C-alpha positions as a printed NumPy array, in Angstrom:
array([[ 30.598,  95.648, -31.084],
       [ 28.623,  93.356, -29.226],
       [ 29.82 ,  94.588, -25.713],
       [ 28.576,  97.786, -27.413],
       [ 24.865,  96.652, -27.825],
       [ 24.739,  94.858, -24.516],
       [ 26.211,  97.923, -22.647],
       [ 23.237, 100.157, -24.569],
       [ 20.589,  97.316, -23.847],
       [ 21.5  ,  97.239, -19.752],
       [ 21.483, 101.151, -19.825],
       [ 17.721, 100.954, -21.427],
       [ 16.223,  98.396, -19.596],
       [ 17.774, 100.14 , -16.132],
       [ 16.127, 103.463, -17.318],
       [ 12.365, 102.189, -18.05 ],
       [ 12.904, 100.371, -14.504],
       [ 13.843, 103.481, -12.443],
       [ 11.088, 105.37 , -15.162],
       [  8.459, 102.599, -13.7  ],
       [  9.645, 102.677, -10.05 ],
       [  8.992, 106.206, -10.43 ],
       [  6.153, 106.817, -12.153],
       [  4.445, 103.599, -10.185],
       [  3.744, 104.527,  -6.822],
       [  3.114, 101.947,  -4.209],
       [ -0.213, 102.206,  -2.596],
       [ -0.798, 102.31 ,   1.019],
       [ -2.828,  99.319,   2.229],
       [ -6.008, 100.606,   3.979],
       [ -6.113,  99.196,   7.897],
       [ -8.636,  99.288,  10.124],
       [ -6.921,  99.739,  13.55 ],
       [ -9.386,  98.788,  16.565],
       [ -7.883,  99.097,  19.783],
       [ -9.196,  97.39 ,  22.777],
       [-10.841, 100.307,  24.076],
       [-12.581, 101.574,  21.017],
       [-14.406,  98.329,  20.763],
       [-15.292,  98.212,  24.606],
       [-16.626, 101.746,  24.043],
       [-18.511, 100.413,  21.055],
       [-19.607,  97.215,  22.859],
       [-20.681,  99.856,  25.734],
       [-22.495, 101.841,  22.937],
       [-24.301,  98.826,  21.412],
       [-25.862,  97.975,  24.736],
       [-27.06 , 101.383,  25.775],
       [-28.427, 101.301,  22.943],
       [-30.538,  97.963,  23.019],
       [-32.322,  99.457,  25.237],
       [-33.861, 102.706,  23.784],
       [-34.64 , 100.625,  20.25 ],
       [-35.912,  98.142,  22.081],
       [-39.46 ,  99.796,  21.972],
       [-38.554, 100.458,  18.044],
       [-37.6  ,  97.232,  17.105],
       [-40.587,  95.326,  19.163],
       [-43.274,  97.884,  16.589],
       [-41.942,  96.621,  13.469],
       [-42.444,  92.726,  14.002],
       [-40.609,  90.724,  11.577],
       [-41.937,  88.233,   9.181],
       [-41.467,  85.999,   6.248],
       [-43.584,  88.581,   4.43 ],
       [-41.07 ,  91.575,   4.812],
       [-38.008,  89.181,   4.466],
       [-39.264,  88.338,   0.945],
       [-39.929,  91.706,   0.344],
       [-36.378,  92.719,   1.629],
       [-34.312,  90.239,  -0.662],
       [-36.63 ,  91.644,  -3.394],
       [-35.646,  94.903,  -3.115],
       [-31.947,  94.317,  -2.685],
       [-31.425,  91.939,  -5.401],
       [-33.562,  94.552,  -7.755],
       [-31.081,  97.343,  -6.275],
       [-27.724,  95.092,  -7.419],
       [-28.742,  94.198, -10.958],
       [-27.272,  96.168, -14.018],
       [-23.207,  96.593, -14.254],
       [-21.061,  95.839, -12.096],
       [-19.394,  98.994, -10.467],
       [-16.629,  97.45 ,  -8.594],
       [-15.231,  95.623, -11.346],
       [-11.92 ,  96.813, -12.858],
       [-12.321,  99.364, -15.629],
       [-10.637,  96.728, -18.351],
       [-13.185,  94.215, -17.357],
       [-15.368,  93.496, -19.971],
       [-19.844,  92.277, -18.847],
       [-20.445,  91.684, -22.185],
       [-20.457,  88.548, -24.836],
       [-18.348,  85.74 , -23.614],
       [-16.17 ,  86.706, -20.388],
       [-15.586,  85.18 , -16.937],
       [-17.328,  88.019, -15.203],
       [-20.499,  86.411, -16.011],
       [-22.46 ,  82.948, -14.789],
       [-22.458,  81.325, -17.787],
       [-25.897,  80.164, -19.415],
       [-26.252,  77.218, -22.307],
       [-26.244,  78.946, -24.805],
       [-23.101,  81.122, -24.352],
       [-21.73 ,  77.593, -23.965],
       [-23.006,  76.785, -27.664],
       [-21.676,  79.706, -28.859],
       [-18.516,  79.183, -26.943],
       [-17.922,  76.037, -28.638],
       [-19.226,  77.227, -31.664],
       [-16.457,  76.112, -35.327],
       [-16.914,  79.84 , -35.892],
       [-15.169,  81.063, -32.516],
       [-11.834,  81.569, -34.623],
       [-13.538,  83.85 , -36.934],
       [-15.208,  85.664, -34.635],
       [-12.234,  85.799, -32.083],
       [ -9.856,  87.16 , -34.773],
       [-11.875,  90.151, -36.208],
       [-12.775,  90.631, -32.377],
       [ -9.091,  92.475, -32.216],
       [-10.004,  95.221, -34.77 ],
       [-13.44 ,  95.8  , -32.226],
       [-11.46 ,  97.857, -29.911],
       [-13.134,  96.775, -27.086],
       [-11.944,  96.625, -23.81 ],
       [-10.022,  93.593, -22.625],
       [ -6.488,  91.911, -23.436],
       [ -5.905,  93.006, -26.937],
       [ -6.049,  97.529, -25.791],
       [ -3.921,  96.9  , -22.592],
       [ -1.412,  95.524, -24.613],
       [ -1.452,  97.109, -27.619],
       [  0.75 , 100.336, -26.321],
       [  3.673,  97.751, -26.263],
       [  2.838,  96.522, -29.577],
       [  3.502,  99.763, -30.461],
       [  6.56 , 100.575, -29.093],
       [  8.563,  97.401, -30.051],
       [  7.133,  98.443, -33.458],
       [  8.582, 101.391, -33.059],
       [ 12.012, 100.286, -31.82 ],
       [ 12.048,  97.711, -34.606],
       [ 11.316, 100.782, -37.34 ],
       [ 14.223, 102.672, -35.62 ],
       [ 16.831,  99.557, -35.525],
       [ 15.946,  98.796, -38.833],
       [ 15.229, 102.095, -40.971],
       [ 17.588, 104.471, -38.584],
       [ 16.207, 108.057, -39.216],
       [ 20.265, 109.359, -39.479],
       [ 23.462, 107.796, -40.101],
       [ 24.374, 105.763, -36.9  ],
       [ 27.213, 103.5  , -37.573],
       [ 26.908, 101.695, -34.001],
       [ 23.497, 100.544, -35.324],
       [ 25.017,  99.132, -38.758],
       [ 27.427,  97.664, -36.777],
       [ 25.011,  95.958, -34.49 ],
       [ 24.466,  92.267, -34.647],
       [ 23.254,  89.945, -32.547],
       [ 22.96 ,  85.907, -33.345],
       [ 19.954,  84.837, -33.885],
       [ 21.046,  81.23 , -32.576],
       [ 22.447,  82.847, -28.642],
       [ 18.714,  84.574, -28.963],
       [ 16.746,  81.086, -29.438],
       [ 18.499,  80.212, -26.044],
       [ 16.604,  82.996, -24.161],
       [ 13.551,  82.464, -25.525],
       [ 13.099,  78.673, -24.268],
       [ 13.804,  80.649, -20.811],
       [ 11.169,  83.357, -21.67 ],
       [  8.289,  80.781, -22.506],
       [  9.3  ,  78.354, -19.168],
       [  8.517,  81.598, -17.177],
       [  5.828,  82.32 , -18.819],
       [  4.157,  78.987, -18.422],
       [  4.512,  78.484, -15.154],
       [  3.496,  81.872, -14.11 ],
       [  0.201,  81.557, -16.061],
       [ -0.521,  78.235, -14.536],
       [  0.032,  79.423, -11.447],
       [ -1.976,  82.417, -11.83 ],
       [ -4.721,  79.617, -13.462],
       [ -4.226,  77.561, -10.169],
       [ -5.321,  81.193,  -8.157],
       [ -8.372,  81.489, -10.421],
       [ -9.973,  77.804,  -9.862],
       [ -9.146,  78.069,  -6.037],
       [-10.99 ,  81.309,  -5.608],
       [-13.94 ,  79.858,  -7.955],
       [-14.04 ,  76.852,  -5.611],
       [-14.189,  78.91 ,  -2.36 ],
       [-17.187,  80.984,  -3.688],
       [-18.819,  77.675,  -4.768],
       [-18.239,  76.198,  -0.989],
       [-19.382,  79.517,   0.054],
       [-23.08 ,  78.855,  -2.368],
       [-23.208,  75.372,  -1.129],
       [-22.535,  75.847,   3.115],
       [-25.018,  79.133,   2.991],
       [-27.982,  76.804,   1.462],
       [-26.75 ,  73.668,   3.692],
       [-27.206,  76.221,   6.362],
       [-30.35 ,  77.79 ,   5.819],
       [-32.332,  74.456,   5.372],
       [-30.778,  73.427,   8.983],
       [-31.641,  76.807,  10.019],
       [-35.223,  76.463,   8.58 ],
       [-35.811,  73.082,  10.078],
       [-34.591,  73.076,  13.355],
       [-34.503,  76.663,  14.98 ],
       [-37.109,  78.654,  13.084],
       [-39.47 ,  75.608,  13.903],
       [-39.007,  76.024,  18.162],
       [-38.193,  79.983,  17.65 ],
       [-39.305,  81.561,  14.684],
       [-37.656,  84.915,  15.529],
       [-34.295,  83.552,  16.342],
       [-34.616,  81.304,  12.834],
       [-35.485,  84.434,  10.96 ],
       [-32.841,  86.745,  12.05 ],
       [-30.273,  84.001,  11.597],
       [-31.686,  83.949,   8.127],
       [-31.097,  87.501,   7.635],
       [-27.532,  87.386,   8.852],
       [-26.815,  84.696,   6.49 ],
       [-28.42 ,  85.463,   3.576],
       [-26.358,  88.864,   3.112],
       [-23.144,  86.919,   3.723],
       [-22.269,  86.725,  -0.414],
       [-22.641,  90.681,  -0.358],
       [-20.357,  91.091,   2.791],
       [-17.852,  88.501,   1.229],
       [-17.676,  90.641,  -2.195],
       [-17.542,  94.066,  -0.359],
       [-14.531,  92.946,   1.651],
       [-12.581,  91.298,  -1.105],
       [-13.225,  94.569,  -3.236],
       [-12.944,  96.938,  -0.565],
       [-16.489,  98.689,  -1.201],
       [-18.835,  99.899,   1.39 ],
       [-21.637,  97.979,   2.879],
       [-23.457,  99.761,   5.04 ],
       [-26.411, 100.269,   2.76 ],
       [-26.583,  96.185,   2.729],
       [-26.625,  95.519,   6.495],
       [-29.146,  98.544,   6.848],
       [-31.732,  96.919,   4.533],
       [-31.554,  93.564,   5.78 ],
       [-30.863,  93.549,   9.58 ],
       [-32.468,  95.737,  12.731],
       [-30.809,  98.469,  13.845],
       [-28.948,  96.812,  16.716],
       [-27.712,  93.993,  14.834],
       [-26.766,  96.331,  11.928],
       [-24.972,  98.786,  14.286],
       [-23.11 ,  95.587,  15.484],
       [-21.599,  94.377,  12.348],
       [-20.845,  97.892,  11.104],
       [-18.804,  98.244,  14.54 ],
       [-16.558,  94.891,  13.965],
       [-13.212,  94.958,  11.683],
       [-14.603,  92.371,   9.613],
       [-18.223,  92.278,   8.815],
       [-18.589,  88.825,   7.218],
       [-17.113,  86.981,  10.421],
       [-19.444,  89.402,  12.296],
       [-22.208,  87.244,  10.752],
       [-21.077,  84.502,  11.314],
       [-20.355,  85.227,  15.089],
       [-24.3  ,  86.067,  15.527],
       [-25.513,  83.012,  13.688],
       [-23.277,  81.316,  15.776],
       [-24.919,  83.23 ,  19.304],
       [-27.91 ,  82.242,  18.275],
       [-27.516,  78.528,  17.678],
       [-25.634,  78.216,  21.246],
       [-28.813,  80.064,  22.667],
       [-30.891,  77.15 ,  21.372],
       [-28.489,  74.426,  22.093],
       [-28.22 ,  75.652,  25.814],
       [-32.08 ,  76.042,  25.666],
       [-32.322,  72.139,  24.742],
       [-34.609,  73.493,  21.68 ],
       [-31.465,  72.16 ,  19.1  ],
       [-30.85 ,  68.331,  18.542],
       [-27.872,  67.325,  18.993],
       [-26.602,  66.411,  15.42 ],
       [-28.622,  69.811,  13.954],
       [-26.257,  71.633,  16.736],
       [-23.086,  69.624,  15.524],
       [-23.899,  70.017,  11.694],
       [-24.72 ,  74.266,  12.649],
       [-21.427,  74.534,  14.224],
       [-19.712,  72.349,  10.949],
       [-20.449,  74.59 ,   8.478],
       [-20.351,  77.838,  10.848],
       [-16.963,  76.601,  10.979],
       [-16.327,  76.215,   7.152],
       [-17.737,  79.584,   6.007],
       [-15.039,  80.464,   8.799],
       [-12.45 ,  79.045,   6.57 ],
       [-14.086,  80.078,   3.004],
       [-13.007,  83.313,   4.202],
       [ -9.752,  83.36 ,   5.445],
       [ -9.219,  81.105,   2.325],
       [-10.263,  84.14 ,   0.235],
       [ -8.106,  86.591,   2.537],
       [ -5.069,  84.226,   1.738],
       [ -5.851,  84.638,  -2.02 ],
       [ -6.014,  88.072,  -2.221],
       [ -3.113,  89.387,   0.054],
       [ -0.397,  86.82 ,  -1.048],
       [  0.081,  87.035,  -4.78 ],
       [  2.697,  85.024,  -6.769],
       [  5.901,  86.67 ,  -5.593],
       [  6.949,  89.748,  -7.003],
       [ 10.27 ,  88.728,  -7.76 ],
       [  9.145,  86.268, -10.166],
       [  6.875,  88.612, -11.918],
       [  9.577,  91.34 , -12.067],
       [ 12.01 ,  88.652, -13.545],
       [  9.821,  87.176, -15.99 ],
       [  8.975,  90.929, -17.249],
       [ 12.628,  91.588, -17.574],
       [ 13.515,  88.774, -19.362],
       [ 10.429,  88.97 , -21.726],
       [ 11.6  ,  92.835, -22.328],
       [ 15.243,  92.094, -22.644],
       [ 14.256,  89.388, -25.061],
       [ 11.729,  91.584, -27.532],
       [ 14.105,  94.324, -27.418],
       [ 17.107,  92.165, -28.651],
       [ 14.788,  90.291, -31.321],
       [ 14.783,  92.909, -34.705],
       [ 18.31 ,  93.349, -34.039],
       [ 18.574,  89.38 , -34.669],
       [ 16.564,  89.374, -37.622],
       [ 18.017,  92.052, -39.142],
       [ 21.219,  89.427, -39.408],
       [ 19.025,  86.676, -40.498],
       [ 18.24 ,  87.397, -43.766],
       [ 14.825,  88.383, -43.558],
       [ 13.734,  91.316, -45.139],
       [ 13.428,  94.365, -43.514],
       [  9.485,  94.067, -43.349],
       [  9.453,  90.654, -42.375],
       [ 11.206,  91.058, -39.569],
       [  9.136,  94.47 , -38.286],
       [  6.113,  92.264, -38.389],
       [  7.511,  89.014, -36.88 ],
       [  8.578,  91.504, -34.076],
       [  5.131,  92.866, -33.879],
       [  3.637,  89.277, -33.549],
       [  5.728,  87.557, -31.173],
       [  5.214,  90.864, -28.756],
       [  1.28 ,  90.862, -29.089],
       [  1.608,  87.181, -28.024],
       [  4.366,  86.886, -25.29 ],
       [  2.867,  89.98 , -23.873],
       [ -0.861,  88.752, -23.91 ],
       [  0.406,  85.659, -22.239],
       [  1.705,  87.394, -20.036],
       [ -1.423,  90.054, -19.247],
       [ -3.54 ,  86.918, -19.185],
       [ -1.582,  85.297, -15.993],
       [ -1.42 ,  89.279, -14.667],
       [ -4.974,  89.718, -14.884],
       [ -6.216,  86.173, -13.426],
       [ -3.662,  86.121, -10.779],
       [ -6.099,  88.125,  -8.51 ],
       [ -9.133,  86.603,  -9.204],
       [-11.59 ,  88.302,  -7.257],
       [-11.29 ,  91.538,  -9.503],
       [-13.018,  89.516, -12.304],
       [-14.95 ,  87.031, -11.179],
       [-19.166,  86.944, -10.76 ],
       [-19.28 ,  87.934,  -7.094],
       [-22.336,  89.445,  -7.699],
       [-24.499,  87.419,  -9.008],
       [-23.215,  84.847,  -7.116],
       [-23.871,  87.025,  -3.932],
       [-27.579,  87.092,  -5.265],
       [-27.598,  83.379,  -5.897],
       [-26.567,  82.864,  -2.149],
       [-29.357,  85.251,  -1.277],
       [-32.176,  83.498,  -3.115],
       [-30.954,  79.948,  -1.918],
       [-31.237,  81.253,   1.743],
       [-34.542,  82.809,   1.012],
       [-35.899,  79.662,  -0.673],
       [-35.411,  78.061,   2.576],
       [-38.129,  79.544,   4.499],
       [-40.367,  81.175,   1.552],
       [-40.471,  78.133,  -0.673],
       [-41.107,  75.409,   1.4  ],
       [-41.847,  72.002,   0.452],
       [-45.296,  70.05 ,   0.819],
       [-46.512,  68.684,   4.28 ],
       [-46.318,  65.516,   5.285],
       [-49.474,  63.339,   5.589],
       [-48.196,  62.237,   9.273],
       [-47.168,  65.499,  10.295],
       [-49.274,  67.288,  12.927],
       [-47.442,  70.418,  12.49 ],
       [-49.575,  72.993,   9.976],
       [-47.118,  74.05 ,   7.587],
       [-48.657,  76.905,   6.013],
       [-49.303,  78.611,   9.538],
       [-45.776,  78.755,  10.593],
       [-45.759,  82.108,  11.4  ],
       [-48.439,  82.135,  14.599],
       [-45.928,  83.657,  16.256],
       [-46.812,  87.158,  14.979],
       [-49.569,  86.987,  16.715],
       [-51.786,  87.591,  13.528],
       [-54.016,  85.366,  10.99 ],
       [-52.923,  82.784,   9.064],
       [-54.49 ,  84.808,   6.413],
       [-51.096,  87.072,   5.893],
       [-49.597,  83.903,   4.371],
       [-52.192,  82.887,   1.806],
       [-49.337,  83.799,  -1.114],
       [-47.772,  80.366,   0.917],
       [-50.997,  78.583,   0.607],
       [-51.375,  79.267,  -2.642],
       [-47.614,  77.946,  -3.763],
       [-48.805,  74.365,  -1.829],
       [-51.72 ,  74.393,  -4.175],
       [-49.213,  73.771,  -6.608],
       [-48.132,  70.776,  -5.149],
       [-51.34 ,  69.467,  -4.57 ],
       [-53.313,  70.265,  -7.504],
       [-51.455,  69.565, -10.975],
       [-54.365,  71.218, -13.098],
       [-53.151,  74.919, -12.151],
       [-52.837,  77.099, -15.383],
       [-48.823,  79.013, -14.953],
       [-50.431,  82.209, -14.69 ],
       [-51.758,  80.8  , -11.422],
       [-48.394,  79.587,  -9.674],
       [-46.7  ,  82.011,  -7.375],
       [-42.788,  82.081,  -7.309],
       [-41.164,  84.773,  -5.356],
       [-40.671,  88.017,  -6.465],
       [-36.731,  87.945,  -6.175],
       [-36.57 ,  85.073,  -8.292],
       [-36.642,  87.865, -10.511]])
């Protein structure tokens, strides 16, 4: 009888895999093919075209003015939900898709988080407990049907399965499960850590960027600025395949927006004008040489922020482990009411206890699932506004002069070849500094602090 019931269990689990193999189809990774004469053509196209918006580009001077303005605008334009999140990704209460403020830490750590986290499942909001819950379900269901059989089948009186051989499986089925949730854990921190490299080189950057070029060339220092500043947004849009174009065209001049928009991969495109532009200076002996070595340093480690991000999201745990660890964990739930129908529990008891240990092997097991690509659901965007107003605060909030310095901070912008007077919102913030009697309603702070 027992070849019986593992004959019927291998012809089950064989159907629901050819069902899912099916029913699952595999999608087609989207490649951007650029052959070496489409980019000489667009190359070709770029610098016909430098010339004709030359005129265009030389009306509309740039200036710290407009830059502030820009961020402004863009970081009011991203705020509110989160479109490219996953549609089970929850924005509200307590999640991971959020930066985390004190008090959601309080709360957090609150003695009523049991409380609250139990009679959160009965909410029927989205998140672990609804993508699981269809399984819940069904091995509910099974159970009812092993244990109350709707006719007379004598195979499934006969049916019996130790409880004892089952205990054996189920050390296997929580090993698996463990380390497959720490390694989907392990995922999560790395691709936390790269974002918070990728916070700390782009303000690094734009303070060397602030001090060393925008001071001998203001225009170079400002478009490097721009290029960096939008480097977050570019980072998110790749790892979440979205479209970026209306990013680049707010923040950059046509020819340098028609540039990245041209290359395969827009964020190294930044990176490879930021770059241009510090060599220009180097070669121009305008650039020290430790601000030129320090440049290149962390030009080089945004470099590696982002193929460390690539590497993350295009090589997931291998399948074959997953697929295992689902088989087992199936095989396992499916074979459990039969076992506790021989145990002596009653016949409620052991519909129930089935019912329980599914919700929690399987929500295990959605938890490592979920995390194990972690840029669906972490805070790229706000953190892709934090790395905006960092690079901002570099030239717009600037600190107080020094009493030996000859150079006049507040008029570092003569290269517009207009008054001083455009920049009094700048003399007014180093009032702050130098006058501690200002009322609040008299200190200026950006507009994209927000």
């Amino acid at each position: 009888m027992q070849a019986y019931l593992a004959i019927l269990l291998c012809v089950l689990f064989f159907s629901l895999s050819a069902i899912d193999a099916y029913i699952t189809p595999v999608p087609t990774p989207k490649i951007r093919i650029s052959t070496f004469s489409s980019l000489s053509a667009k190359t070709r196209s770029l610098s016909t075209s430098s010339s004709t918006t030359s005129s265009s580009t030389t009306s509309s001077v740039d200036s710290l003015t407009k830059f502030e303005k820009d961020c402004t605008n863009l970081i009011s334009k991203t705020k509110g939900k989160d479109k490219s999140l996953p549609a089970w990704a929850e924005e509200r209460g307590l999640t991971y898709t959020r930066i985390w403020s004190l008090e959601m830490w309080d709360r957090h750590v609150s003695r009523l988080r049991y409380f609250r986290h139990f009679f959160s499942l009965f909410s029927f909001q989205k998140g672990i407990t609804n993508r699981i819950m269809p399984l819940v379900v069904l091995l509910g269901g099974w159970s009812h049907f092993v244990l109350h059989p709707p006719v007379n089948i004598p195979l499934l009186k006969k049916m019996n399965y130790p409880l004892a051989s089952l205990a054996l499986f189920s050390s296997f089925v929580a090993f698996l499960l463990t380390l497959r949730t720490n390694q989907a854990v392990g995922r999560l921190a790395e691709g936390r850590l790269a974002w918070g490299r990728t916070v700390l080189l782009t303000r690094d950057t734009a303070n060397l960027l602030s001090e060393y070029v925008y001071r001998v060339n203001a225009s170079h220092g400002l478009s490097a600025l721009r290029h960096l500043s939008i480097f977050g947004f570019l980072l998110k849009a790749r790892l979440r395949e979205e479209d970026d174009s209306n990013v680049i065209k707010m923040m950059l001049p046509a020819v340098d927006a028609k540039f990245v928009m041209s290359q395969r991969k827009h964020p190294v495109a930044l990176i490879m004008k930021i770059r241009q532009i510090v060599s220009y200076e180097a070669r121009a002996g305008n650039l020290e040489i430790g601000a030129h070595m320090a440049l290149e340093n962390n030009l080089l480690e945004l470099n590696r922020v982002y193929g460390m991000c690539e590497r993350i999201r295009g090589s997931p745990i291998p399948p074959m482990y997953t697929r295992h660890t689902s088989r087992l964990l199936m095989f396992y739930l499916f074979t459990l009411p039969v076992a506790l129908s021989g145990s002596g529990l009653t016949k409620c008891m052991s519909l129930v206890t089935t019912m329980i240990a599914t919700f929690v092997m399987c929500g295990i097991d959605e938890i490592g699932v979920q995390i194990e690509q972690p840029f669906r659901i972490m805070p790229m965007k706000p953190l892709s506004a934090a790395v905006m107003r960092d690079v901002a605060d570099a030239l717009v909030c600037l600190p107080p002069p020094l009493e030996a310095d000859d150079v006049d901070e507040p008029c570092r912008v003569d290269w517009l070849s207009v008054d001083c007077d455009e920049d009094d919102m700048m003399a007014k913030r180093y009032q702050n500094y130098q006058n501690a009697n200002l009322d609040d309603s008299d200190v200026v702070m950006p507009k994209y602090w927000g």
